[in-house]
Tab-separated table of C-alpha atoms and ligand atoms in Angstrom:
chain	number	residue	atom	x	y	z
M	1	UNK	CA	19.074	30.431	-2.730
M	2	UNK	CA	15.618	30.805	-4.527
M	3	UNK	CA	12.657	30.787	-1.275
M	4	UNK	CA	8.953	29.869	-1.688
M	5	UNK	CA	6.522	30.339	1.126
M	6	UNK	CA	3.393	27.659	1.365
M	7	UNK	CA	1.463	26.391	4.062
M	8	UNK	CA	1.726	22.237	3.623
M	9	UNK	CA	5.228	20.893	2.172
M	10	UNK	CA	4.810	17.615	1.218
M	11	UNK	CA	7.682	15.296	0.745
M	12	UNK	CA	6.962	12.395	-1.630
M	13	UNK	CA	4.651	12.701	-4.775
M	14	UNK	CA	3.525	8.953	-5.111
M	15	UNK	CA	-0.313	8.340	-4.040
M	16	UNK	CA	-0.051	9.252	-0.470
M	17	UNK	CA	1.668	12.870	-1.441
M	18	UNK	CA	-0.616	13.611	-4.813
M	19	UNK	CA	-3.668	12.311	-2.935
M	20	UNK	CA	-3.328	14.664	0.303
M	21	UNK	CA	-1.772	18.014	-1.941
M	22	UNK	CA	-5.181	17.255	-3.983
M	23	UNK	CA	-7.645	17.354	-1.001
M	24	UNK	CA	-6.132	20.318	0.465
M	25	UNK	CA	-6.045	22.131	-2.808
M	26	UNK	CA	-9.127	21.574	-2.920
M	27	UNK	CA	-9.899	23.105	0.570
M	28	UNK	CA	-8.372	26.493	-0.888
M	29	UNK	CA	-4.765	25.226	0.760
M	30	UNK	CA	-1.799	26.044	-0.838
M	31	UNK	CA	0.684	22.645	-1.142
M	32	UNK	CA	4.589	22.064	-2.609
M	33	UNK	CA	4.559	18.633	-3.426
M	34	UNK	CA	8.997	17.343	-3.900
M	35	UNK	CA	9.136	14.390	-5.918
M	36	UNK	CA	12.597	12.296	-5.952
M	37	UNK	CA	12.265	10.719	-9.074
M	38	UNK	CA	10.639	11.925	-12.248
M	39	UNK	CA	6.755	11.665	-12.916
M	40	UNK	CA	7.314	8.693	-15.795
M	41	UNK	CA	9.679	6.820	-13.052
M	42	UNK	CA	7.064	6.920	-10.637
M	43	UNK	CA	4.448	5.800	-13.266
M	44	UNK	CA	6.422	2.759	-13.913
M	45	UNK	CA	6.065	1.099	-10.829
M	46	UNK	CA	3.693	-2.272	-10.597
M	47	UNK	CA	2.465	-2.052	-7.048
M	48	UNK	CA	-1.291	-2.662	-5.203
M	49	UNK	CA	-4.390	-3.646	-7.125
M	50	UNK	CA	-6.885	-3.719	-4.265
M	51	UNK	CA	-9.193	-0.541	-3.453
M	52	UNK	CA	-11.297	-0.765	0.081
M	53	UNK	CA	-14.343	0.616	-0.054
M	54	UNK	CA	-13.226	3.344	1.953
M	55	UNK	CA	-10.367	4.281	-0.283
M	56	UNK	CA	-12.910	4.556	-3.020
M	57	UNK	CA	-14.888	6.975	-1.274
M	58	UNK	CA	-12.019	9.059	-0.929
M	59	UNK	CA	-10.558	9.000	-4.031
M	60	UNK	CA	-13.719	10.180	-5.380
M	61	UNK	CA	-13.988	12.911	-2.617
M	62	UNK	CA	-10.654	14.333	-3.997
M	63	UNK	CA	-12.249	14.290	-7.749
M	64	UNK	CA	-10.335	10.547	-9.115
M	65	UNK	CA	-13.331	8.578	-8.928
M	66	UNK	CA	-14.516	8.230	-13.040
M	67	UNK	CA	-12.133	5.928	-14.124
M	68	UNK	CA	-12.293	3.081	-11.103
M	69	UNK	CA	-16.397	3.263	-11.879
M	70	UNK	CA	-15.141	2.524	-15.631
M	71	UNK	CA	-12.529	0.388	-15.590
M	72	UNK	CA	-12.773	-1.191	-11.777
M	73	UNK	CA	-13.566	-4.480	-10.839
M	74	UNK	CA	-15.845	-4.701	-7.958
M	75	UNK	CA	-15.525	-7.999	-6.184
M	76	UNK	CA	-17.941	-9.436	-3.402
M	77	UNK	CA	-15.352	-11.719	-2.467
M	78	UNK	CA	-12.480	-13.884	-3.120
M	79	UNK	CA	-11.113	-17.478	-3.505
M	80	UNK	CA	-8.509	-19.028	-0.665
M	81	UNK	CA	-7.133	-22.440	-1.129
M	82	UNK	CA	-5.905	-25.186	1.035
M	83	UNK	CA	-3.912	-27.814	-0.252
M	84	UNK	CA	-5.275	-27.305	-3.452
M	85	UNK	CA	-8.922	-27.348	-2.391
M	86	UNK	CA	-10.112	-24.278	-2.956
M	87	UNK	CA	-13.239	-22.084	-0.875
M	88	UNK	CA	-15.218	-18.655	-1.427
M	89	UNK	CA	-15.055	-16.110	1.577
M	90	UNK	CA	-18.014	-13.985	0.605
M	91	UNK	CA	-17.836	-9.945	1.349
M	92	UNK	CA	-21.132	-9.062	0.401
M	93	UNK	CA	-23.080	-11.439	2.246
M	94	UNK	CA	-21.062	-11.311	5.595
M	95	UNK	CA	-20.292	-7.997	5.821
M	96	UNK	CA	-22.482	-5.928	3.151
M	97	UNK	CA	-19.398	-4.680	1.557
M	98	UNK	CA	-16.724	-4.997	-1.707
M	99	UNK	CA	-13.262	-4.152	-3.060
M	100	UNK	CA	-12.603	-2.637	-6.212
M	101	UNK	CA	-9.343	-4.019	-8.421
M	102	UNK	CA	-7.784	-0.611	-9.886
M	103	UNK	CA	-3.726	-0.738	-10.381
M	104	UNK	CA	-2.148	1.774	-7.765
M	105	UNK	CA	-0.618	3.059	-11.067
M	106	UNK	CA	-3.837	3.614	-12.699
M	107	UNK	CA	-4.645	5.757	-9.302
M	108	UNK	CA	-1.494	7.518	-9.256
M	109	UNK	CA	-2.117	8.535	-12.704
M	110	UNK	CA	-5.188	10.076	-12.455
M	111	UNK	CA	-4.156	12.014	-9.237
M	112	UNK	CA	-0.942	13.490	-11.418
M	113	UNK	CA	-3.467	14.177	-13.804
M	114	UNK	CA	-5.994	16.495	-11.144
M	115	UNK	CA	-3.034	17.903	-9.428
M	116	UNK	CA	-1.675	19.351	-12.935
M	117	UNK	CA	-5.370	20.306	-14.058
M	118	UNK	CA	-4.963	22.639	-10.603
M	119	UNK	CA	-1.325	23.606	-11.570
M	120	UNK	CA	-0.206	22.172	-8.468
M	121	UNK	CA	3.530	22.950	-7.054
M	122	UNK	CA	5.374	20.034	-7.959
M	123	UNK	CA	9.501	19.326	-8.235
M	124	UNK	CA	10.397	16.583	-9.678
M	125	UNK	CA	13.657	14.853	-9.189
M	126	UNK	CA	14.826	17.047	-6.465
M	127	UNK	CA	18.096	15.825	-4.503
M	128	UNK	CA	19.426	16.563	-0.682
M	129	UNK	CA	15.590	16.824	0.903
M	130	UNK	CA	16.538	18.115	4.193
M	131	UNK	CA	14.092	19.161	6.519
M	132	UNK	CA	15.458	22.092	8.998
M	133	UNK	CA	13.625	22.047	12.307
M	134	UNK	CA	10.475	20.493	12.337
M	135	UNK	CA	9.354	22.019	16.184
M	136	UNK	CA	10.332	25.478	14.710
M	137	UNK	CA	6.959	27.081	13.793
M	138	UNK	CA	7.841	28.199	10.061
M	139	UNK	CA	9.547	24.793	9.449
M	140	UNK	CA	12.186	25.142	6.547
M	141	UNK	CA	12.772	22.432	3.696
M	142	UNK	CA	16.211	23.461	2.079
M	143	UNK	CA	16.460	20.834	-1.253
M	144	UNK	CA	18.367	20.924	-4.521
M	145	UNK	CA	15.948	20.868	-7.887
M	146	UNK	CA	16.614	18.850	-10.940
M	147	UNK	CA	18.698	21.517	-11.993
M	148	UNK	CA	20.410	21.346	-8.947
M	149	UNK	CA	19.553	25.039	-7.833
M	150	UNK	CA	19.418	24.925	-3.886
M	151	UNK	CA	15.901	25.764	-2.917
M	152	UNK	CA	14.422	26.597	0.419
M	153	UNK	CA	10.413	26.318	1.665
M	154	UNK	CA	8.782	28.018	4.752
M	155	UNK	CA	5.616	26.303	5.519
M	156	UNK	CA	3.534	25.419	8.055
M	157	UNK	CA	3.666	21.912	8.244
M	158	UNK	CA	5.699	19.413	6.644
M	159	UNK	CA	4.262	15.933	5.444
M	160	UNK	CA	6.669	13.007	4.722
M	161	UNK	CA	4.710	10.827	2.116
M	162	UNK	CA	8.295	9.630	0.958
M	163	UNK	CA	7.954	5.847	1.422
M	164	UNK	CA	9.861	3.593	3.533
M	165	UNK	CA	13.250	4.896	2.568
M	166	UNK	CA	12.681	8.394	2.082
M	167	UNK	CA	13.677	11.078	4.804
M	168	UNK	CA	11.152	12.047	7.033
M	169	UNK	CA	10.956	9.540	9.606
M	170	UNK	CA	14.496	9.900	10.069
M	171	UNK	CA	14.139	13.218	10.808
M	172	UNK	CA	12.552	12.337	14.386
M	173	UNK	CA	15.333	11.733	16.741
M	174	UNK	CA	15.773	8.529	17.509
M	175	UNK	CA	15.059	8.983	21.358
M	176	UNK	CA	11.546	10.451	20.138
M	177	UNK	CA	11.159	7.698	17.794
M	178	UNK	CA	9.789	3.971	18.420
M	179	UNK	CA	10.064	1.405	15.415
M	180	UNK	CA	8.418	-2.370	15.600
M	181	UNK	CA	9.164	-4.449	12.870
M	182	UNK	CA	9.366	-7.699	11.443
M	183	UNK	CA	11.088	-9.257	8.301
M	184	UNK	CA	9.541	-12.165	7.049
M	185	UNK	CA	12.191	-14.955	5.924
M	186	UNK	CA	10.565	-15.245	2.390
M	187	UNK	CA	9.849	-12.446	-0.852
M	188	UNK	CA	6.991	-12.722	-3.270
M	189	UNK	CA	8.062	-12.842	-7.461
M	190	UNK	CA	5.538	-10.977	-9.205
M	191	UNK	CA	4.662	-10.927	-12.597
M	192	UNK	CA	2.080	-9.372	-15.051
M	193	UNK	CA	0.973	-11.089	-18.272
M	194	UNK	CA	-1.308	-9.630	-21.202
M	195	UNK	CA	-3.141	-12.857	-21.026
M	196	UNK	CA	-7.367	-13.536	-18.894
M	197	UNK	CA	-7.066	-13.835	-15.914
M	198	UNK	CA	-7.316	-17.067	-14.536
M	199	UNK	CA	-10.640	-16.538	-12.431
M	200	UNK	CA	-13.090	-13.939	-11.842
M	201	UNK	CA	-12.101	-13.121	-8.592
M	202	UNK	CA	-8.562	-13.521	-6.756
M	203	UNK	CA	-7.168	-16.532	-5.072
M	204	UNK	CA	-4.850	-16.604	-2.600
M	205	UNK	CA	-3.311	-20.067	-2.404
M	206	UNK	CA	-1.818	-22.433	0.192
M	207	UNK	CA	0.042	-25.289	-0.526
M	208	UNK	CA	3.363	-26.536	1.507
M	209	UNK	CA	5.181	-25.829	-1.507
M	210	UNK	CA	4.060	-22.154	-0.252
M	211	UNK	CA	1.958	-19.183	-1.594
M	212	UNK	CA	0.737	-18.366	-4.607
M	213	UNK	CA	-2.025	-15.158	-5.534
M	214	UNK	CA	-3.997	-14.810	-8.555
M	215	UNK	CA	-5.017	-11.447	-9.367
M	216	UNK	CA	-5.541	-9.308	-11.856
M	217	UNK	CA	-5.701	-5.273	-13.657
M	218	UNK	CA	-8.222	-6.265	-16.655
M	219	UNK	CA	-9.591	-9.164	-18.848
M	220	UNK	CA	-6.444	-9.263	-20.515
M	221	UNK	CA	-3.865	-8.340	-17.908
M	222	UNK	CA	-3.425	-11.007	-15.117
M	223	UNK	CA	-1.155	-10.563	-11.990
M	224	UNK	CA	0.237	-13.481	-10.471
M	225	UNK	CA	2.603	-13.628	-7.423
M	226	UNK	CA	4.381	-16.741	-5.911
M	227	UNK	CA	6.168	-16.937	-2.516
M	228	UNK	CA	9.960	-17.328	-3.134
M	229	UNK	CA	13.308	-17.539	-1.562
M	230	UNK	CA	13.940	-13.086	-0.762
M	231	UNK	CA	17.678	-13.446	-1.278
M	232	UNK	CA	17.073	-14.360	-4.968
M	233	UNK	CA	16.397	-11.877	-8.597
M	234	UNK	CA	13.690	-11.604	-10.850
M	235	UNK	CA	15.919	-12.673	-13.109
M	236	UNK	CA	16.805	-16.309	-12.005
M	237	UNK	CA	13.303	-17.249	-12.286
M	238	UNK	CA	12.428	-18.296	-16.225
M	239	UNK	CA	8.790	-17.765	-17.323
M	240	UNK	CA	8.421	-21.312	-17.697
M	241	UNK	CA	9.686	-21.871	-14.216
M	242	UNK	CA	6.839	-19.338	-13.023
M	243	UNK	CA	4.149	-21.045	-14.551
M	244	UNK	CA	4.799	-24.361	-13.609
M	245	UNK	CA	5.021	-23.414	-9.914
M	246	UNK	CA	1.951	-21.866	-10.073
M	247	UNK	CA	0.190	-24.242	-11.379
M	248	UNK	CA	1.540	-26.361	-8.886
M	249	UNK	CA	-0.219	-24.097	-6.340
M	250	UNK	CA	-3.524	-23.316	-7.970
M	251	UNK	CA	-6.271	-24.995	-6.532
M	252	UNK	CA	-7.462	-28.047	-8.573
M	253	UNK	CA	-10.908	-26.120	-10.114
M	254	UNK	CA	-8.858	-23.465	-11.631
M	255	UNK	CA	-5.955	-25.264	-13.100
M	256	UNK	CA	-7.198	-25.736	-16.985
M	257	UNK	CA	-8.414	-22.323	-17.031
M	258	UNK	CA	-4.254	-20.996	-16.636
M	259	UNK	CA	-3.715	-18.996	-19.880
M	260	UNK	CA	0.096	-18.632	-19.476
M	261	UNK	CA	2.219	-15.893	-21.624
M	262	UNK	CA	5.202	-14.197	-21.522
M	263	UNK	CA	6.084	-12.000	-18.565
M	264	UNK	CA	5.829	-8.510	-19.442
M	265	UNK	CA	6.839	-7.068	-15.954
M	266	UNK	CA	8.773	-9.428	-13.608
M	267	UNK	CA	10.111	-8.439	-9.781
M	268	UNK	CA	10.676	-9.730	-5.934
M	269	UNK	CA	9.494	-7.819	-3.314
M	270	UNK	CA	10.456	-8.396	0.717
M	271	UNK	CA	8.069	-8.991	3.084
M	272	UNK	CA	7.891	-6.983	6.498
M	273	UNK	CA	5.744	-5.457	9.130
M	274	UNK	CA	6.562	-2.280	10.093
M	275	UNK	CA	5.322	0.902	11.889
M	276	UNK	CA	6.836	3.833	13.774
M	277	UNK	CA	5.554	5.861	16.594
M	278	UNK	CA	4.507	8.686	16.640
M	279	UNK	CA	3.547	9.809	13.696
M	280	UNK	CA	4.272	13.889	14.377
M	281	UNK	CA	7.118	15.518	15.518
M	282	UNK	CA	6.861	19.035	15.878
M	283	UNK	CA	4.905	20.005	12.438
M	284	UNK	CA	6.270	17.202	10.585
M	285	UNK	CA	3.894	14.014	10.063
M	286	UNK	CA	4.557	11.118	8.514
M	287	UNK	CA	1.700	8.951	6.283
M	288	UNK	CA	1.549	6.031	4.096
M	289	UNK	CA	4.535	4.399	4.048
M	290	UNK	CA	6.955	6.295	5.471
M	291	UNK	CA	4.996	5.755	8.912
M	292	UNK	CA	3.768	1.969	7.892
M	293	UNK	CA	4.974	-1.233	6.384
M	294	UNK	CA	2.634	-4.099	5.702
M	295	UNK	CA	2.783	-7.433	3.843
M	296	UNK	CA	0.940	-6.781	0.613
M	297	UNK	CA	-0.719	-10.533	1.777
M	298	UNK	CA	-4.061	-8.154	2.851
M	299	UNK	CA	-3.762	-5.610	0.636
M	300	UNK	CA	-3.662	-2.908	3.145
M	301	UNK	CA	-0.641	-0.670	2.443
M	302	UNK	CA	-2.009	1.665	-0.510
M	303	UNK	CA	-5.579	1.718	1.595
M	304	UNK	CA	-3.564	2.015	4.824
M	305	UNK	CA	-1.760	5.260	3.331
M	306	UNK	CA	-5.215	6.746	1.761
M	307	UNK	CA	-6.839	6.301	5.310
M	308	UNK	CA	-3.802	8.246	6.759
M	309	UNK	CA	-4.047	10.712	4.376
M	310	UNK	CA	-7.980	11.150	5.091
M	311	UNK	CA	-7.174	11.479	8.769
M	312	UNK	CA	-4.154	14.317	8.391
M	313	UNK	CA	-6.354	16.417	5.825
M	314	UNK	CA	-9.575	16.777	8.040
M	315	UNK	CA	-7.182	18.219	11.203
M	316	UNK	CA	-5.318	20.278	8.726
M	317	UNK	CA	-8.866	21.657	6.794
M	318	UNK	CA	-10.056	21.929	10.620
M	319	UNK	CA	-6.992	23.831	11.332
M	320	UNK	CA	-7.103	26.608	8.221
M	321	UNK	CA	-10.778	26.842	8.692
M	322	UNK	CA	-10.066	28.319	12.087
M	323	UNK	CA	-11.475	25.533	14.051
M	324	UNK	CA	-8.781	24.713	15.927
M	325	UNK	CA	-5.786	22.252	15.788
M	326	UNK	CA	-7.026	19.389	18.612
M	327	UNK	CA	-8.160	17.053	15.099
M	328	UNK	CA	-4.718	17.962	13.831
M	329	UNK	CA	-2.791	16.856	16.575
M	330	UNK	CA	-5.034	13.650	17.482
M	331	UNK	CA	-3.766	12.812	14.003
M	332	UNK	CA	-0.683	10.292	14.937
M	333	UNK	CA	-3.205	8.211	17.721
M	334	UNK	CA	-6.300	8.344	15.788
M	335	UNK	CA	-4.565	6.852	12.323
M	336	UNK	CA	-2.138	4.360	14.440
M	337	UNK	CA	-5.422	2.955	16.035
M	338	UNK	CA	-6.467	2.359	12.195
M	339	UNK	CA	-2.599	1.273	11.510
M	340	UNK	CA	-2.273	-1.611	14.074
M	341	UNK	CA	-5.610	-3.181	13.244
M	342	UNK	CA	-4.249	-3.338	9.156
M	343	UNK	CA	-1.000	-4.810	10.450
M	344	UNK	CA	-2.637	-7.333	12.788
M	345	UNK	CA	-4.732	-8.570	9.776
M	346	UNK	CA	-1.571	-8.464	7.506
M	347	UNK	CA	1.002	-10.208	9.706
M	348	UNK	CA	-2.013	-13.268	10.512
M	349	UNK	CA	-3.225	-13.337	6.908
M	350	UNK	CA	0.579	-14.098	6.092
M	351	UNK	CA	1.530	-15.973	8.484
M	352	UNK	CA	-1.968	-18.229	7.734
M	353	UNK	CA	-1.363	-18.313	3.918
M	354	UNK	CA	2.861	-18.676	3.733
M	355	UNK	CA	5.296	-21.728	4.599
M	356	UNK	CA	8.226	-20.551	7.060
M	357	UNK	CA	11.560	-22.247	6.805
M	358	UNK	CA	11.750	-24.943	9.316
M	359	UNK	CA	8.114	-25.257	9.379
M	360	UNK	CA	7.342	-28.373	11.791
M	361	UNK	CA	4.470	-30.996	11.019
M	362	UNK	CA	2.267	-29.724	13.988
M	363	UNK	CA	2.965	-26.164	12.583
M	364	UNK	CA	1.471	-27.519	8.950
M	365	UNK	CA	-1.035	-29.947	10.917
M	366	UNK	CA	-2.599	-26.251	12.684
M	367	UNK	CA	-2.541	-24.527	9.349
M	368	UNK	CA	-4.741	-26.802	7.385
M	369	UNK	CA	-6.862	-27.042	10.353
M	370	UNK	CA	-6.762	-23.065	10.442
M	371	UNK	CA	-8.125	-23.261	6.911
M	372	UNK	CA	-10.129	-26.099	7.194
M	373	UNK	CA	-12.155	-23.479	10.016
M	374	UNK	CA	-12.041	-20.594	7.394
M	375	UNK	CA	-13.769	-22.347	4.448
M	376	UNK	CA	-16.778	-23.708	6.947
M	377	UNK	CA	-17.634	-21.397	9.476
M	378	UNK	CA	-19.585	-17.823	8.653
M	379	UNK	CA	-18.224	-16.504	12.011
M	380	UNK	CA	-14.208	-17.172	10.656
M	381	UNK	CA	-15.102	-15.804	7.355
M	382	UNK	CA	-16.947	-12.680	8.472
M	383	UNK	CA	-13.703	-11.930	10.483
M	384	UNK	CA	-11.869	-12.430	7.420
M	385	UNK	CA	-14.335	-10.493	5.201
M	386	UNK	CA	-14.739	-7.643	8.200
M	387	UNK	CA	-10.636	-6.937	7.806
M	388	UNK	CA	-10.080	-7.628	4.178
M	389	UNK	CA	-12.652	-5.051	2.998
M	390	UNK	CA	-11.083	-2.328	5.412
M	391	UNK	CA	-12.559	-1.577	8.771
M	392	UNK	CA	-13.945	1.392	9.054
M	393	UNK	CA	-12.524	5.148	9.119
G	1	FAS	P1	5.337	5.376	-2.092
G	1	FAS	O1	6.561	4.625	-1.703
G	1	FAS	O2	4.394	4.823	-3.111
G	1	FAS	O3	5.700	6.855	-2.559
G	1	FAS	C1	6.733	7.578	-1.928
G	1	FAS	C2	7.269	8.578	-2.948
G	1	FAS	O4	8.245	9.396	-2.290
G	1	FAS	C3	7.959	7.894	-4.122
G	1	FAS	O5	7.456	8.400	-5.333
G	1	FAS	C4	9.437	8.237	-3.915
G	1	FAS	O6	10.116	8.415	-5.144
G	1	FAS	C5	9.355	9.549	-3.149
G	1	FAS	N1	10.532	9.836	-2.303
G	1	FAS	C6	11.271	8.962	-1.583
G	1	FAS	N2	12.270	9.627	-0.942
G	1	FAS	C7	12.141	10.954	-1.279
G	1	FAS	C8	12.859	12.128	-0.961
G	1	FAS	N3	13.924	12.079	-0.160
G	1	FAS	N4	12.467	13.300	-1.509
G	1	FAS	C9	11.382	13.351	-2.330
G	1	FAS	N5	10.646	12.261	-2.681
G	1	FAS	C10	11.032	11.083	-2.153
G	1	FAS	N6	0.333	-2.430	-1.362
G	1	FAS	C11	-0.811	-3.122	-1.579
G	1	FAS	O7	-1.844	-2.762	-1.011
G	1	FAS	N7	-0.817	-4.220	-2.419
G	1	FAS	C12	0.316	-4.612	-3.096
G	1	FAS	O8	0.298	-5.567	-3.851
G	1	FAS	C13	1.523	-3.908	-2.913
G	1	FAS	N8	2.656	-4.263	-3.595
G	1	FAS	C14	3.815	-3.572	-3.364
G	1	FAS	C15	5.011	-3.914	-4.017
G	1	FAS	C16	6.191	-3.210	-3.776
G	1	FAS	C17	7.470	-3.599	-4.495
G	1	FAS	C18	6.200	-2.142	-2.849
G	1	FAS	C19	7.486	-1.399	-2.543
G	1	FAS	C20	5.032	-1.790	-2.196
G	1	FAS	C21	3.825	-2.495	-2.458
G	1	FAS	N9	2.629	-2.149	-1.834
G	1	FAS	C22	1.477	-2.818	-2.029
G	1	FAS	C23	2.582	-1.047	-0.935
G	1	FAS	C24	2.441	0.199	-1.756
G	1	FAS	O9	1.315	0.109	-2.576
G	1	FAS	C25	2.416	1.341	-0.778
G	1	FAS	O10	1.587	1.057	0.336
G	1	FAS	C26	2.001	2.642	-1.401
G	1	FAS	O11	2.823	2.873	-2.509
G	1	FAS	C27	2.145	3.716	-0.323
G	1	FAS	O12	2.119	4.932	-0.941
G	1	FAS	P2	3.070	6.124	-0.427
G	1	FAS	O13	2.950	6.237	1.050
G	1	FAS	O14	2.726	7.272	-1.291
G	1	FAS	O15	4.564	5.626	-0.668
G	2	PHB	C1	-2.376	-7.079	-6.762
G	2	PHB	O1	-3.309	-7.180	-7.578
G	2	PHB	O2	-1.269	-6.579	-7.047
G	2	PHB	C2	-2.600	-7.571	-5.339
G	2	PHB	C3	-3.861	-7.987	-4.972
G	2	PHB	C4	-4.069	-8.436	-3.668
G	2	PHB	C5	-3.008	-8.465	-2.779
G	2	PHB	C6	-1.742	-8.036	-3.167
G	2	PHB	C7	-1.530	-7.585	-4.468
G	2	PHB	O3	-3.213	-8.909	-1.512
């Protein structure tokens, strides 16, 4: 067995791993970042277009800032819809602040691209993660590499940025372990088309033939999602079918301005709510999604896993700078306070904007009226605003 010694394992190199390995580098700290799949594989993936202000201002802390100043979309606010009647929730002028639209891709290419300009420690698709005894004080990751050579780290710490199925989280006992969840009884089909975008800022739509979102990655690459039936495929839903429901959906000021195209990327993603407590176990910690689920509805989950990953490197720099580990082991409450706020939003924001099976009339009667609030009053929509933008670190 080959060994490697390093002070921060990280398990997981999608934005939450690259992003945390890069801010620590940068602190002087050395990182091993083990990657399941290979880097193209985890290129591929169509995930969040929403940056928080907050997330910005990290991602330019840890040097990926040029091309979302480029190539970003700022937005000072964004459409909703009610029964086709559509309303403007402004960011800027209720709570001083905007999002940026930048493809999580886009992000997780530029951080691949620091954390090789630094030669960072990465394995790509590496097999059999096992993580030995997190409460022992050199904790040992034993893993196979792509080769399938069995390779063991001492470290410090150990980070699980492996998602929602990778390892980590298993790895606290289940009597140390609490899990909340909920699975909501619909998926949203996503697509991307090279065609404009249908409006200059996103829409999230409500109609009780269900959801719909309009967003977008540039002038000529628009993302659309509708809410659909979760135990269904990509593939049973034509293009044509797509359009037609969405258009269904839009509000009535934005329906001629559609441009509708093929599908170049088409998939169905399930909606939940999940989070685990605590987030440390011995000197294992868990960020991003392996700690936290949220319905992409409030576009929290990339900007939930950045603002975990901004919490766990200050108590770790604070730690190898000698000045202590209290910051480093506040880490699980001080990011679950963040965490539960993000899922509050998420779970109301879908349960405001989505149709549930079985839905009664009162239930519909008490959404429109929800909305109805929403689009009129400045207190409702600097809630709304306060939330969506990211509250702060
Ligand atoms: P990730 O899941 O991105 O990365 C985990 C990495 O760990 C992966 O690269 C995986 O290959 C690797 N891994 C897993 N097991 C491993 C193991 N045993 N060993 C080594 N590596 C392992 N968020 C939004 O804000 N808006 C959206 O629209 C949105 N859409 C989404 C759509 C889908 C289909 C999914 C699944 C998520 C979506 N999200 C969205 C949430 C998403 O953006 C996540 O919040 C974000 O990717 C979190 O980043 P990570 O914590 O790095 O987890
Ligand atoms: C996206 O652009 O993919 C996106 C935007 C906002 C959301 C979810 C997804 O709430």
């Amino acid at each position: 067995m080959v060994n490697f010694k390093t002070q921060v394992t990280i398990i997981g190199g999608g934005p939450s791993g690259l992003l945390l390995s890069q801010l620590l580098m940068n602190e002087g700290i050395d990182t091993i970042v083990l990657e399941k799949h290979s880097k193209s594989h985890v290129l591929s993936r169509i995930r969040a277009g929403v940056l928080e202000s907050g997330t910005v201002e990290i991602l330019k802390q840890a040097g990926v800032g040029e091309r979302i100043d480029i190539d970003g979309f700022v937005h000072e606010g964004t459409y909703l819809s009610s029964e086709n009647k559509g309303f403007r929730v402004s960011f800027s002028e209720t709570v001083g602040k905007s999002v940026t639209i930048f493809g999580q891709t886009e992000v997780t290419k530029d951080l691949y691209q620091k954390q090789e300009e630094r030669e960072a420690n990465i394995f790509f698709q590496v097999k059999n993660v096992n993580i030995i005894d997190p409460k022992c004080s050199k904790t040992e990751v034993i893993f196979e590499d792509e080769i399938g050579k069995e390779i063991k780290i001492v470290s410090d710490f150990v980070v699980g940025c492996d998602g929602f199925h990778g390892v980590s989280r298993q790895r606290i006992p289940l009597n140390q372990r609490k899990e909340y969840e909920r699975i909501y009884p619909f998926g949203w089909l996503g697509i991307l088309s090279e065609t404009p975008p249908v409006s200059d800022e996103l829409i999230y739509a409500n109609t009780c033939d269900g959801f719909a979102l309009c967003s977008m990655r540039n002038n000529n690459l628009s993302r659309y999602y509708l809410q659909c039936d979760v135990n269904t495929k990509a593939e049973d839903y034509s293009d044509d079918y797509f359009w037609k429901e969405l258009i269904k959906r839009l509000p009535e000021n934005s329906k001629d301005n559609l441009r509708t195209g093929p599908s170049i990327e088409k998939s169905i993603a399930p909606l939940r709510s999940f989070v685990v407590e605590p987030l440390q176990y011995g000197n294992l910690f868990l960020v991003g999604d392996a700690a936290h689920i949220v319905p992409p509805t409030g576009a929290k989950g990339l900007n939930l896993a950045v603002s975990d990953v901004h919490y766990l490197s200050e108590g770790l720099i604070a730690f190898y700078r000698g000045e202590g580990d209290k910051k480093l082991f506040n880490y699980s409450k001080t990011a679950l306070n963040r965490i539960w706020k993000a899922v509050r939003f998420s779970w109301w924001m879908t349960t405001l904007m989505h149709e549930f099976p079985g839905t009664k009339e009162f239930d519909r009667k008490i959404k429109i009226s929800e909305l109805e609030y929403l689009s009129h009053s400045s207190f409702a929509q600097a809630h709304f605003a306060e939330n969506y933008v990211g509250i702060p670190l």
